[in-house]
PDB file of C-alpha atoms and ligand atoms in Angstrom:
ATOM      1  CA  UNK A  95       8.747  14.824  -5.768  1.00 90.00           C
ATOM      2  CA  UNK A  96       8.506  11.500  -4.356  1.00 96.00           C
ATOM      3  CA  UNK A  97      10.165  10.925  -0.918  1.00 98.00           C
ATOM      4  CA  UNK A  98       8.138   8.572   0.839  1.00 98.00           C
ATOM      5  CA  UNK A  99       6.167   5.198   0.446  1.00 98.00           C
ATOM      6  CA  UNK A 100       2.531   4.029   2.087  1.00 98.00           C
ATOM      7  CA  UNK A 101       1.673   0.580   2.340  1.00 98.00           C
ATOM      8  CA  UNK A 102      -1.590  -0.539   2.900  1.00 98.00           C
ATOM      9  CA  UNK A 103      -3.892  -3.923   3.004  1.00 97.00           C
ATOM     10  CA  UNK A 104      -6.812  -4.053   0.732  1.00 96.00           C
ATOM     11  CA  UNK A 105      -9.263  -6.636  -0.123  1.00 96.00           C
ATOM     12  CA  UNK A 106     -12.699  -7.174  -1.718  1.00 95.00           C
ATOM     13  CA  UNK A 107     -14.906  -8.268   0.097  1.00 94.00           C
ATOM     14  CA  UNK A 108     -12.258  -8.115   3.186  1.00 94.00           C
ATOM     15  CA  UNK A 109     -10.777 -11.392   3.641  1.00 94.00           C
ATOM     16  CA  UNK A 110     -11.572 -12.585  -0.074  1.00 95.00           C
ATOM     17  CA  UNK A 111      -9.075 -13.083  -1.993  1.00 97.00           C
ATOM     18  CA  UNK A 112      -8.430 -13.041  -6.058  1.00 94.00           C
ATOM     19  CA  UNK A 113     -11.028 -11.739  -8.450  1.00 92.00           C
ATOM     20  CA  UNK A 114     -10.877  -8.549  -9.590  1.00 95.00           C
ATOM     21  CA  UNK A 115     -12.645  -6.310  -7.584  1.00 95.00           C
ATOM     22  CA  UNK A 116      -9.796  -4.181  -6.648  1.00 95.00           C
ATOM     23  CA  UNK A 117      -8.366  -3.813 -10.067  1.00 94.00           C
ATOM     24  CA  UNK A 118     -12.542  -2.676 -10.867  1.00 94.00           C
ATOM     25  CA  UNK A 119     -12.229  -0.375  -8.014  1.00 94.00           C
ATOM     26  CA  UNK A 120      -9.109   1.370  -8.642  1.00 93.00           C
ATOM     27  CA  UNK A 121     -10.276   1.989 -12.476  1.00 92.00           C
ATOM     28  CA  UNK A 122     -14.037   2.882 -11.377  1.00 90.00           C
ATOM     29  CA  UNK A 123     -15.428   0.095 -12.710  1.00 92.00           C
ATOM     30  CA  UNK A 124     -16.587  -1.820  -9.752  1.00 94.00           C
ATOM     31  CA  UNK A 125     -20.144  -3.354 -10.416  1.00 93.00           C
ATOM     32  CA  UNK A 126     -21.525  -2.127  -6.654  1.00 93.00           C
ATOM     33  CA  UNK A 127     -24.617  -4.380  -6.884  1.00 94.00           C
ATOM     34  CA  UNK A 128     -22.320  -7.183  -7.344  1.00 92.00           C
ATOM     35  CA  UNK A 129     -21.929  -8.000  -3.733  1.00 94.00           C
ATOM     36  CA  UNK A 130     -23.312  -6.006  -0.365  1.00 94.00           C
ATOM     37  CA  UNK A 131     -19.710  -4.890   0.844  1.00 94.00           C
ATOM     38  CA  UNK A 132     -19.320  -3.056  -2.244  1.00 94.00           C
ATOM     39  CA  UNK A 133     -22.792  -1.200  -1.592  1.00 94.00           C
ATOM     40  CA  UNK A 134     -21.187   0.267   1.433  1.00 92.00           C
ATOM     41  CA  UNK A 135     -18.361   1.831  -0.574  1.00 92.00           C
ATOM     42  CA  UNK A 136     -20.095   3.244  -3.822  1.00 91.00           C
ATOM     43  CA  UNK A 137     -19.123   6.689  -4.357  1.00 87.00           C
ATOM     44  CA  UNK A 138     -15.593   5.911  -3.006  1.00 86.00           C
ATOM     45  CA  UNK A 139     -13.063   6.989  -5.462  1.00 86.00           C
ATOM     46  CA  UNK A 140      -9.456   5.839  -4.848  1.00 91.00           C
ATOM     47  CA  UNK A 141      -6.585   4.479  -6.277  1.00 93.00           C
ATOM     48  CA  UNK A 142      -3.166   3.490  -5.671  1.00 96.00           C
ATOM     49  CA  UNK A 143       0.052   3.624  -7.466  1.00 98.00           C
ATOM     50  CA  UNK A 144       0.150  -0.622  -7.144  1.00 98.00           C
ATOM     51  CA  UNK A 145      -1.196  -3.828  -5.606  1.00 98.00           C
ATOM     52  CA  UNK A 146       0.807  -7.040  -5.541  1.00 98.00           C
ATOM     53  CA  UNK A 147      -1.797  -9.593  -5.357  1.00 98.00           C
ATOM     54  CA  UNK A 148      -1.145 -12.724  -2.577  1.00 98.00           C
ATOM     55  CA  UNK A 149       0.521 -14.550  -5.209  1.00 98.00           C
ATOM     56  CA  UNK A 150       3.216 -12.038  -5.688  1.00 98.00           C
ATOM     57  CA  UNK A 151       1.862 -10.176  -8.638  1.00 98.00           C
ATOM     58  CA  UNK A 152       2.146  -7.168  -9.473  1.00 98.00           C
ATOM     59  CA  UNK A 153      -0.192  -4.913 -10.712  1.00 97.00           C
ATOM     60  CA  UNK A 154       0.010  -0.586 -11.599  1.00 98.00           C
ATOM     61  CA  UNK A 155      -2.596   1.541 -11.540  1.00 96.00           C
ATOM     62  CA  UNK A 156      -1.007   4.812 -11.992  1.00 96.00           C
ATOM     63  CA  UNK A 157       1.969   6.288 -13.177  1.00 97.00           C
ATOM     64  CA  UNK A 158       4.667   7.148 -10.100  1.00 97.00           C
ATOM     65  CA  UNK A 159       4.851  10.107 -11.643  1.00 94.00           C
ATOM     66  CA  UNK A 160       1.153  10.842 -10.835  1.00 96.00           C
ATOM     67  CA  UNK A 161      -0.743  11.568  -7.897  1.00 96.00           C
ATOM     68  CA  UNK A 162      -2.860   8.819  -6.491  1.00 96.00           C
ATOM     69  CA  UNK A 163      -5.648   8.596  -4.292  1.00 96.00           C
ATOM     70  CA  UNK A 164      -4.623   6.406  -1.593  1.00 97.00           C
ATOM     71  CA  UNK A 165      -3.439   8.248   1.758  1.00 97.00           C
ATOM     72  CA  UNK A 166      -6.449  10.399   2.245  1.00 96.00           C
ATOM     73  CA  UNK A 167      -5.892  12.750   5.090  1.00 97.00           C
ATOM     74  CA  UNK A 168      -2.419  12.274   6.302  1.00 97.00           C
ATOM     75  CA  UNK A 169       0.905  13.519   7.943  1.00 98.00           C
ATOM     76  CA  UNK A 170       4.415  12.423   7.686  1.00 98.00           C
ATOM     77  CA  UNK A 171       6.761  14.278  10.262  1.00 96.00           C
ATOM     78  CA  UNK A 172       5.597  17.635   9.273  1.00 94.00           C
ATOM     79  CA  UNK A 173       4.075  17.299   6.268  1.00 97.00           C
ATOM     80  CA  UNK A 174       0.761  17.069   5.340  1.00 98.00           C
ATOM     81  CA  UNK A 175      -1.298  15.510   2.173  1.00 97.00           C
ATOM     82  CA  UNK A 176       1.043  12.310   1.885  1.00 98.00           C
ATOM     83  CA  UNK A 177      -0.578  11.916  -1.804  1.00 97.00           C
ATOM     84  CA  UNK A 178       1.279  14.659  -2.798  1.00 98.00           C
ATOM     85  CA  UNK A 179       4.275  13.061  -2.568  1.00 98.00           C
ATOM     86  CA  UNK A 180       3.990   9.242  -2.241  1.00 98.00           C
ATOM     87  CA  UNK A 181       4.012   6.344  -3.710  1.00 98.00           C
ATOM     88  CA  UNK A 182       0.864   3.918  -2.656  1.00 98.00           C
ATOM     89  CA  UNK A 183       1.504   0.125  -2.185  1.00 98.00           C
ATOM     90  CA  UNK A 184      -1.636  -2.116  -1.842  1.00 98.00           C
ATOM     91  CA  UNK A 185      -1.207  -5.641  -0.499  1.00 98.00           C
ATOM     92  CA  UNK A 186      -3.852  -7.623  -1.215  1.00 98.00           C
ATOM     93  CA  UNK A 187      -4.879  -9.411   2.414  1.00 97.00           C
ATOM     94  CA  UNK A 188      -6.539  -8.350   5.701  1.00 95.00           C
ATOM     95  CA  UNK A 189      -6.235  -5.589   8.122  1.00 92.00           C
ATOM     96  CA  UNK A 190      -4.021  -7.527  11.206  1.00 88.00           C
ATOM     97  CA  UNK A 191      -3.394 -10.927   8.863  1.00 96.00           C
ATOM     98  CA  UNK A 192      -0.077 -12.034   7.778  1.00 97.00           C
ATOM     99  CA  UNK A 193       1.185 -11.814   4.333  1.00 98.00           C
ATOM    100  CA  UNK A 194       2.538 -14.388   2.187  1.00 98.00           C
ATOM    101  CA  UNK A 195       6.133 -14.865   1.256  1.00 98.00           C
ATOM    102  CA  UNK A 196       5.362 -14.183  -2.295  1.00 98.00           C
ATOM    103  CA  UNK A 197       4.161 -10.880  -1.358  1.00 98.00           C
ATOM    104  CA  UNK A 198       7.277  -9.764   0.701  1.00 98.00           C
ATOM    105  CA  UNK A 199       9.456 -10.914  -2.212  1.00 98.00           C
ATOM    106  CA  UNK A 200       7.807  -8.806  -4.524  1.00 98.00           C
ATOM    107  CA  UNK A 201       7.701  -5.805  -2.212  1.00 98.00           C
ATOM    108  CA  UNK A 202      11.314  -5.914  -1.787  1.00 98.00           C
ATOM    109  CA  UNK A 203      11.957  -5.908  -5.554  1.00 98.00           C
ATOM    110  CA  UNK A 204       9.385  -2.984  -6.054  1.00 98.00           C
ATOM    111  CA  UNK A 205      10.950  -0.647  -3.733  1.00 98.00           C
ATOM    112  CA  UNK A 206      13.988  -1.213  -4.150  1.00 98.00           C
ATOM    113  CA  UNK A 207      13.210  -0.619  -7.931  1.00 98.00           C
ATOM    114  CA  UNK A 208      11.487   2.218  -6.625  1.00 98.00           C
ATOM    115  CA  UNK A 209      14.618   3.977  -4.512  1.00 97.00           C
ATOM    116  CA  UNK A 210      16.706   3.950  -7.371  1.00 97.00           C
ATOM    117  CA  UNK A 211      14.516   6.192  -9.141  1.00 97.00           C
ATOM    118  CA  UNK A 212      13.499   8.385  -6.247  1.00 97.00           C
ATOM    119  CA  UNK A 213      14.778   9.592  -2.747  1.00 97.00           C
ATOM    120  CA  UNK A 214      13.058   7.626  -0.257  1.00 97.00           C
ATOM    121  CA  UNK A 215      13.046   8.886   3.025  1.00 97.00           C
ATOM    122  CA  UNK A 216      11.271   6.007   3.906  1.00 98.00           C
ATOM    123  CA  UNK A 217       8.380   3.441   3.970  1.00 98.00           C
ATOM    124  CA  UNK A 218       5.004   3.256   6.540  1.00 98.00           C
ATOM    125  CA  UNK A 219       2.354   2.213   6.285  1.00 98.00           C
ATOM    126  CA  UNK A 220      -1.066   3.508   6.139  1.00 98.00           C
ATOM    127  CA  UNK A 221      -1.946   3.306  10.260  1.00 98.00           C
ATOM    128  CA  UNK A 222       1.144   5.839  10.636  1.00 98.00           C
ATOM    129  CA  UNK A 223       0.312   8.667   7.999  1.00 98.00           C
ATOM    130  CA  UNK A 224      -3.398   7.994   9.725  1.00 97.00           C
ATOM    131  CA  UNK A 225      -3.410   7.147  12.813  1.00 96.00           C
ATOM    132  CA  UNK A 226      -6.637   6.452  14.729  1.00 96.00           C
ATOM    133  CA  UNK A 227      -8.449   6.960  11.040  1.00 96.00           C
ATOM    134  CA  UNK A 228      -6.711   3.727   9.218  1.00 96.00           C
ATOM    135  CA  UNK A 229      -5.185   0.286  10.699  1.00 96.00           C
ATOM    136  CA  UNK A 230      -3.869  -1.053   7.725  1.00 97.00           C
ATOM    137  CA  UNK A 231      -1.448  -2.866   6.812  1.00 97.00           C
ATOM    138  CA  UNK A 232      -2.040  -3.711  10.263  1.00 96.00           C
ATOM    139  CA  UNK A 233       0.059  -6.299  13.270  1.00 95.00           C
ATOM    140  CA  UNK A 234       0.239  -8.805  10.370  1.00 97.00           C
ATOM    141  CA  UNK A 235       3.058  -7.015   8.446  1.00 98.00           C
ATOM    142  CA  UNK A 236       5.914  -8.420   8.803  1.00 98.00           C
ATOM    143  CA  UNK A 237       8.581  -4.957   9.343  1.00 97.00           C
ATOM    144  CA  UNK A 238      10.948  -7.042  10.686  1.00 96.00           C
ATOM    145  CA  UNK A 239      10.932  -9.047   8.153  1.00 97.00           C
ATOM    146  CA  UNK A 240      10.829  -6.278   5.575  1.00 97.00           C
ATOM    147  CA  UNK A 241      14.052  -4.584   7.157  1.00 96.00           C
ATOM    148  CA  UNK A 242      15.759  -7.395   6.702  1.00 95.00           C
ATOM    149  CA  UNK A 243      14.990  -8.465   3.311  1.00 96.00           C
ATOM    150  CA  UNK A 244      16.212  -5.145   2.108  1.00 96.00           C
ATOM    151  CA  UNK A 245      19.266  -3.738   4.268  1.00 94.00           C
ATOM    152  CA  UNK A 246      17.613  -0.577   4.272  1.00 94.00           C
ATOM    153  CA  UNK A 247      19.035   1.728   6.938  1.00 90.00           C
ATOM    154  CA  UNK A 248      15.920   1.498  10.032  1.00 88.00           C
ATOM    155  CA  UNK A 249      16.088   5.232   9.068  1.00 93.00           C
ATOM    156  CA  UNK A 250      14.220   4.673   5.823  1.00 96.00           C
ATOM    157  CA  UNK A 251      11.868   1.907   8.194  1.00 97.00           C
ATOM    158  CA  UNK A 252      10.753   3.501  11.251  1.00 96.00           C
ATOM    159  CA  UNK A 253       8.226   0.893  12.226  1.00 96.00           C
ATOM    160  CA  UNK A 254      10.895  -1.766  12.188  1.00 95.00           C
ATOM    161  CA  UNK A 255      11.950  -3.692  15.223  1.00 92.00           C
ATOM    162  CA  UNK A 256      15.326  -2.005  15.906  1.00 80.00           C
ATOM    163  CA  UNK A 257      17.582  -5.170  17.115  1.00 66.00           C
TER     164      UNK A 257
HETATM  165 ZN1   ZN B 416      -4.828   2.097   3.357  1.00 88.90          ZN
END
């Protein structure tokens, strides 16, 4: 069951944005001779349950009720294998860059879509189910921010500045 949600920062080739390279990548169909960044990850086979794009949109990938291939190895207080029961959010932008507004706004309508369908215990991002493996969504994420979009108790968002 569901109980927690990963954020992370993904772009193709880092620090480009639009196209559709991650869409290609999350459905194996990413043309690897296309460009020389995506040499470097051929063979990689991930996905992710969404990606909201820097304009705001939204895009799914797989069903919530499916496992997805975005946490890798990872913990979460005691628990191992975060894709076994997580929910993987992809903002399109750069490891330690800020997001845009239209991103935040759709985040906020996602999980709180999200928390009325499942129990989340709460939202982190990538770098904390990872640490010292994965920086992303990196110091350009906003928690603050987040927190106070959605009036979440700072239970559910541990990484946000507790004021
Ligand atoms: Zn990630």
């Amino acid at each position: 069951m569901v109980s927690l949600v990963v954020l992370h920062s993904i772009s193709l080739p880092p620090g480009q944005y639009g196209g559709d390279a991650i869409e290609r990548l999350f459905t194996n169909r990413l043309d690897c001779s296309a460009h020389p960044y995506f040499e470097s990850i051929r063979g990689l086979h991930v996905s992710a349950h969404f990606l909201i794009r820097r304009t705001g949109q939204l895009l799914q990938f797989v069903s919530c009720d499916r496992r997805a291939w975005h946490a890798g190895a990872s913990q979460w207080c005691d628990r191992a294998n975060c894709n076994d029961y997580s929910i993987g959010i992809e903002l399109e932008g750069l490891e330690g860059e800020r997001f845009t507004a239209a991103q935040y706004a759709q985040l906020v309508v996602l999980l709180r879509a999200l928390s009325r369908r499942y129990a989340i215990d709460a939202v982190v991002g990538h770098e904390h189910v990872a640490p010292g493996r994965k920086h992303d969504p990196g110091r350009g994420f906003d928690w603050g921010r987040l927190a106070r979009a959605l009036r979440w108790s700072r239970a559910r968002l541990p990484f946000a500045p507790q004021d």
